[in-house]
Coordinates of C-alpha atoms in Angstrom, one line a residue:
M1 CA 70.5 134.9 39.0
N2 CA 74.1 133.7 38.8
N3 CA 76.9 134.9 41.0
Q4 CA 78.4 137.2 38.5
D5 CA 79.2 140.7 39.9
Y6 CA 77.4 143.7 38.5
N7 CA 78.7 147.2 38.1
L8 CA 75.9 149.7 38.6
V9 CA 76.4 152.3 36.0
A10 CA 74.6 155.5 35.1
Q11 CA 74.4 155.8 31.3
N12 CA 73.8 159.6 31.3
P13 CA 76.2 161.0 32.0
Q14 CA 78.0 158.1 30.5
S15 CA 80.2 155.8 32.6
T16 CA 79.4 157.4 36.0
V17 CA 80.0 154.3 38.1
V18 CA 77.9 154.3 41.3
A19 CA 78.5 150.9 42.9
K20 CA 79.3 147.3 42.4
F21 CA 76.6 144.7 43.3
K22 CA 77.7 141.2 44.4
P23 CA 74.7 138.8 44.1
S24 CA 76.7 136.1 45.9
K25 CA 76.8 138.3 49.0
K26 CA 73.6 140.1 48.4
R27 CA 75.1 143.5 48.9
A28 CA 76.4 146.5 47.0
E29 CA 79.9 147.9 47.5
H30 CA 80.3 151.7 47.0
Y31 CA 83.3 153.2 45.5
Q32 CA 84.6 156.8 46.0
S33 CA 86.2 156.9 42.6
E34 CA 85.0 155.9 39.2
N35 CA 88.6 155.0 38.2
V36 CA 88.9 152.6 41.1
L37 CA 85.8 150.7 40.1
E38 CA 86.8 150.8 36.4
K39 CA 90.0 149.0 37.3
E40 CA 88.0 146.4 39.2
F41 CA 85.7 146.1 36.1
I42 CA 88.7 145.4 33.8
K43 CA 90.3 142.9 36.2
S44 CA 87.1 140.9 36.9
G45 CA 85.1 141.2 33.7
T46 CA 82.0 142.0 35.6
K47 CA 78.8 143.0 33.9
R48 CA 77.5 146.6 33.5
V49 CA 74.0 147.4 34.4
Q50 CA 72.2 150.7 33.6
Y51 CA 69.5 151.7 36.1
T52 CA 66.8 154.2 37.0
N53 CA 66.8 153.5 40.8
T54 CA 68.1 156.1 43.2
S55 CA 70.0 153.9 45.6
A56 CA 72.2 150.9 45.4
Q57 CA 69.9 149.1 47.8
S58 CA 66.9 149.5 45.5
I59 CA 68.9 148.4 42.5
A60 CA 70.1 145.3 44.3
E61 CA 66.6 144.4 45.3
E62 CA 65.4 144.8 41.7
L63 CA 68.3 142.7 40.4
L64 CA 67.6 140.0 43.0
S65 CA 63.9 139.9 42.2
N66 CA 63.8 139.8 38.4
N67 CA 67.4 140.1 37.0
S68 CA 66.2 143.1 35.0
T69 CA 68.3 145.8 33.3
V70 CA 66.9 149.4 33.3
T71 CA 68.4 152.7 32.3
L72 CA 69.1 156.0 34.1
T73 CA 68.2 157.9 30.9
K74 CA 64.5 157.0 31.2
D75 CA 62.5 160.2 31.8
I76 CA 65.6 162.2 32.7
V77 CA 65.2 166.0 32.5
S78 CA 68.6 167.4 33.5
Y79 CA 71.8 166.2 35.0
Y80 CA 74.5 168.5 36.5
K81 CA 77.8 166.8 37.2
L82 CA 79.2 170.1 38.5
N83 CA 82.7 169.3 37.2
E84 CA 83.4 172.8 35.9
T85 CA 86.8 174.4 36.8
S86 CA 86.3 177.7 35.1
G87 CA 83.6 180.1 33.8
T88 CA 80.1 180.8 35.1
E89 CA 78.1 178.4 32.9
V90 CA 76.9 175.2 34.6
V91 CA 76.7 172.3 32.2
D92 CA 73.6 170.2 31.9
S93 CA 74.9 166.8 30.6
L94 CA 71.7 166.5 28.5
G95 CA 72.3 169.9 27.0
L96 CA 68.8 171.2 27.8
N97 CA 68.9 173.4 30.8
K98 CA 72.3 174.9 31.5
G99 CA 72.7 176.8 34.7
F100 CA 74.6 179.9 35.8
N101 CA 77.0 180.3 38.7
F102 CA 75.7 183.2 40.6
S103 CA 77.7 185.3 43.1
G104 CA 81.0 183.5 42.7
T105 CA 80.2 180.0 44.0
T106 CA 83.5 178.1 44.4
I107 CA 84.1 175.5 41.7
G108 CA 86.4 172.6 41.2
V109 CA 86.5 171.3 44.7
P110 CA 86.7 167.5 45.3
G111 CA 83.4 166.0 44.6
K112 CA 81.6 162.7 45.3
I113 CA 82.4 161.9 41.6
G114 CA 85.0 164.2 40.0
K115 CA 84.6 167.8 41.0
A116 CA 81.9 169.7 42.9
Y117 CA 80.7 173.2 43.8
S118 CA 81.1 174.7 47.3
F119 CA 78.5 177.2 48.6
D120 CA 79.3 179.8 51.2
G121 CA 75.8 180.1 52.8
V122 CA 75.7 183.8 52.2
T123 CA 75.3 184.7 48.5
N124 CA 76.4 181.7 46.4
H125 CA 74.0 179.7 44.3
I126 CA 73.2 178.3 40.8
Y127 CA 70.1 179.2 38.8
C128 CA 68.6 177.5 35.7
V129 CA 66.1 179.4 33.6
N130 CA 62.5 178.1 33.9
D131 CA 62.3 175.9 30.9
V132 CA 59.1 174.0 30.3
S133 CA 61.0 170.7 30.7
L134 CA 61.5 171.6 34.4
Q135 CA 57.8 172.2 35.0
I136 CA 57.1 168.7 36.3
A137 CA 54.3 167.6 38.6
T138 CA 55.7 164.1 39.1
G139 CA 59.4 163.6 39.4
T140 CA 62.6 162.7 41.3
I141 CA 65.5 164.8 42.5
S142 CA 68.8 163.1 43.3
V143 CA 71.8 165.0 44.8
W144 CA 75.0 164.4 46.8
V145 CA 75.8 167.0 49.5
I146 CA 78.2 167.8 52.3
S147 CA 76.7 170.0 55.0
D148 CA 79.1 172.3 56.9
G149 CA 76.3 173.1 59.3
Q150 CA 73.6 175.5 58.2
T151 CA 73.0 179.1 59.3
D152 CA 69.6 180.5 60.1
E153 CA 69.3 183.6 57.9
G154 CA 66.3 184.8 59.8
T155 CA 63.9 184.4 56.9
S156 CA 62.5 180.9 57.3
S157 CA 65.2 178.8 59.1
Y158 CA 65.4 176.8 55.9
N159 CA 68.5 176.1 53.7
S160 CA 67.9 175.0 50.1
I161 CA 69.8 172.3 48.2
V162 CA 67.8 172.0 45.0
V163 CA 64.6 174.0 44.8
K164 CA 62.2 175.3 42.2
P165 CA 60.2 177.8 44.3
L166 CA 56.5 177.3 44.5
A167 CA 56.8 173.8 42.9
Y168 CA 59.3 171.3 44.3
G169 CA 62.6 171.0 46.1
I170 CA 64.6 169.6 49.0
G171 CA 66.8 171.1 51.8
V172 CA 67.1 171.3 55.5
H173 CA 64.9 173.0 58.1
K174 CA 66.5 174.3 61.3
I175 CA 64.4 173.5 64.3
S176 CA 65.6 174.4 67.8
G177 CA 69.1 174.6 66.3
V178 CA 69.0 171.2 64.6
D179 CA 69.1 170.7 60.8
Y180 CA 66.4 168.3 59.7
I181 CA 66.0 167.1 56.1
S182 CA 62.9 168.8 54.9
F183 CA 60.9 170.4 52.0
Y184 CA 58.1 172.9 51.8
D185 CA 54.7 171.9 50.4
W186 CA 53.9 175.1 48.5
G187 CA 50.4 173.9 47.6
S188 CA 49.3 173.7 51.3
G189 CA 51.9 176.2 52.7
T190 CA 53.3 173.7 55.2
W191 CA 56.7 172.4 56.2
Q192 CA 57.2 168.7 55.6
D193 CA 59.9 167.9 58.1
T194 CA 61.5 164.5 58.6
T195 CA 63.1 163.3 61.8
Q196 CA 66.4 162.7 60.0
V197 CA 69.2 165.1 61.1
M198 CA 71.4 166.2 58.2
G199 CA 74.9 164.8 58.8
T200 CA 77.9 167.1 58.5
G201 CA 81.4 166.9 57.1
T202 CA 80.9 164.0 54.8
W203 CA 79.0 163.1 51.6
H204 CA 75.4 162.1 51.9
H205 CA 72.9 161.1 49.2
L206 CA 69.4 162.7 49.1
V207 CA 66.5 161.7 46.9
L208 CA 63.1 163.3 46.8
T209 CA 60.3 161.6 44.7
F210 CA 57.0 163.4 44.3
S211 CA 53.8 162.7 42.4
V212 CA 50.9 164.6 40.9
T213 CA 48.8 162.6 43.3
G214 CA 50.1 164.7 46.2
T215 CA 52.5 162.3 47.8
A216 CA 56.3 162.5 48.3
E217 CA 59.0 160.3 49.7
I218 CA 62.5 161.2 50.9
F219 CA 65.6 158.9 50.9
Y220 CA 68.7 159.5 52.9
D221 CA 71.8 157.4 51.9
G222 CA 69.5 154.9 50.1
V223 CA 67.0 154.5 53.0
S224 CA 63.5 155.9 53.0
I225 CA 63.0 158.4 55.8
G226 CA 59.2 158.9 55.3
T227 CA 56.3 159.7 53.0
Y228 CA 54.8 163.2 53.0
T229 CA 52.3 165.4 51.2
Q230 CA 53.5 167.5 48.4
S231 CA 51.6 169.8 46.0
I232 CA 52.5 172.6 43.6
N233 CA 51.4 176.2 43.8
S234 CA 53.0 177.5 40.6
Q235 CA 55.6 176.6 37.9
S236 CA 56.6 180.2 37.4
K237 CA 60.0 180.2 39.1
D238 CA 63.5 179.2 38.0
L239 CA 65.3 176.0 39.3
N240 CA 67.9 176.9 41.9
I241 CA 70.8 174.9 43.4
G242 CA 72.2 176.1 46.8
A243 CA 69.5 178.8 47.5
T244 CA 65.8 179.4 47.1
G245 CA 66.0 182.0 44.2
I246 CA 67.7 184.8 42.4
T247 CA 64.9 187.3 43.0
N248 CA 64.4 186.4 46.7
N249 CA 68.1 185.6 47.3
Y250 CA 68.0 183.7 50.6
E251 CA 67.9 180.3 52.3
H252 CA 71.5 179.6 51.2
W253 CA 73.3 176.3 51.5
T254 CA 76.6 176.0 53.4
G255 CA 78.7 173.2 52.1
D256 CA 79.3 171.2 48.9
I257 CA 76.9 169.9 46.2
D258 CA 77.5 167.4 43.5
E259 CA 75.7 165.2 40.9
V260 CA 72.3 166.9 40.7
G261 CA 69.8 164.8 38.7
I262 CA 66.1 165.5 37.9
W263 CA 63.7 163.0 36.4
K264 CA 60.0 163.2 35.4

């Protein structure tokens, strides 16, 4: 590979710049603003790369190993930029599975990229009707979050970020007053708790990958924090962001959520 810099760009939604990879230094530089990196792109004439990987680290490793170009659109199901500033409809950038802002979730707050939604930990959440495209047994969830510290609602000590009840999802599990990144394995009825404490007050990137073979892996800010068992009980429920569900309206998230992506 030559020493030309690479902008790591998500094709869908288009021009969502994630990071710039510098082969000469073997590292990726993250940018808070797409506009900032676009200016760098214009000045330096660096090359755009489209990717499927969920962290700058994994992208960099792939580029170093085989100089390949892959695309974020491969196997994508839905992508919610959460850039709305009015209304109750939550746009899916693919146009497939629009969501609905339930109970007045605050919109238009500063996001990781553009705008974001802010959840009050009491009633706020987004739900997306249970389309067949969301009924996946193998997939990936990617999301940016700010935790304001989670509240034990007395139901399960769990706070949902992105969850399709009875199937798949990710959130935090409060254990002895500490918020650990976690998910629930509905097939076996067991918590899959990591040892990673959910940071507060700043943006963090979470990724859950899961397979029909019954395995799952969680990444926190681009670093794997463990592999776990994951199995599906049912695909009968809606997809929810910021809580576990509209029927059983509980396990609410307190903080901001941005850039929710789902792949199969």
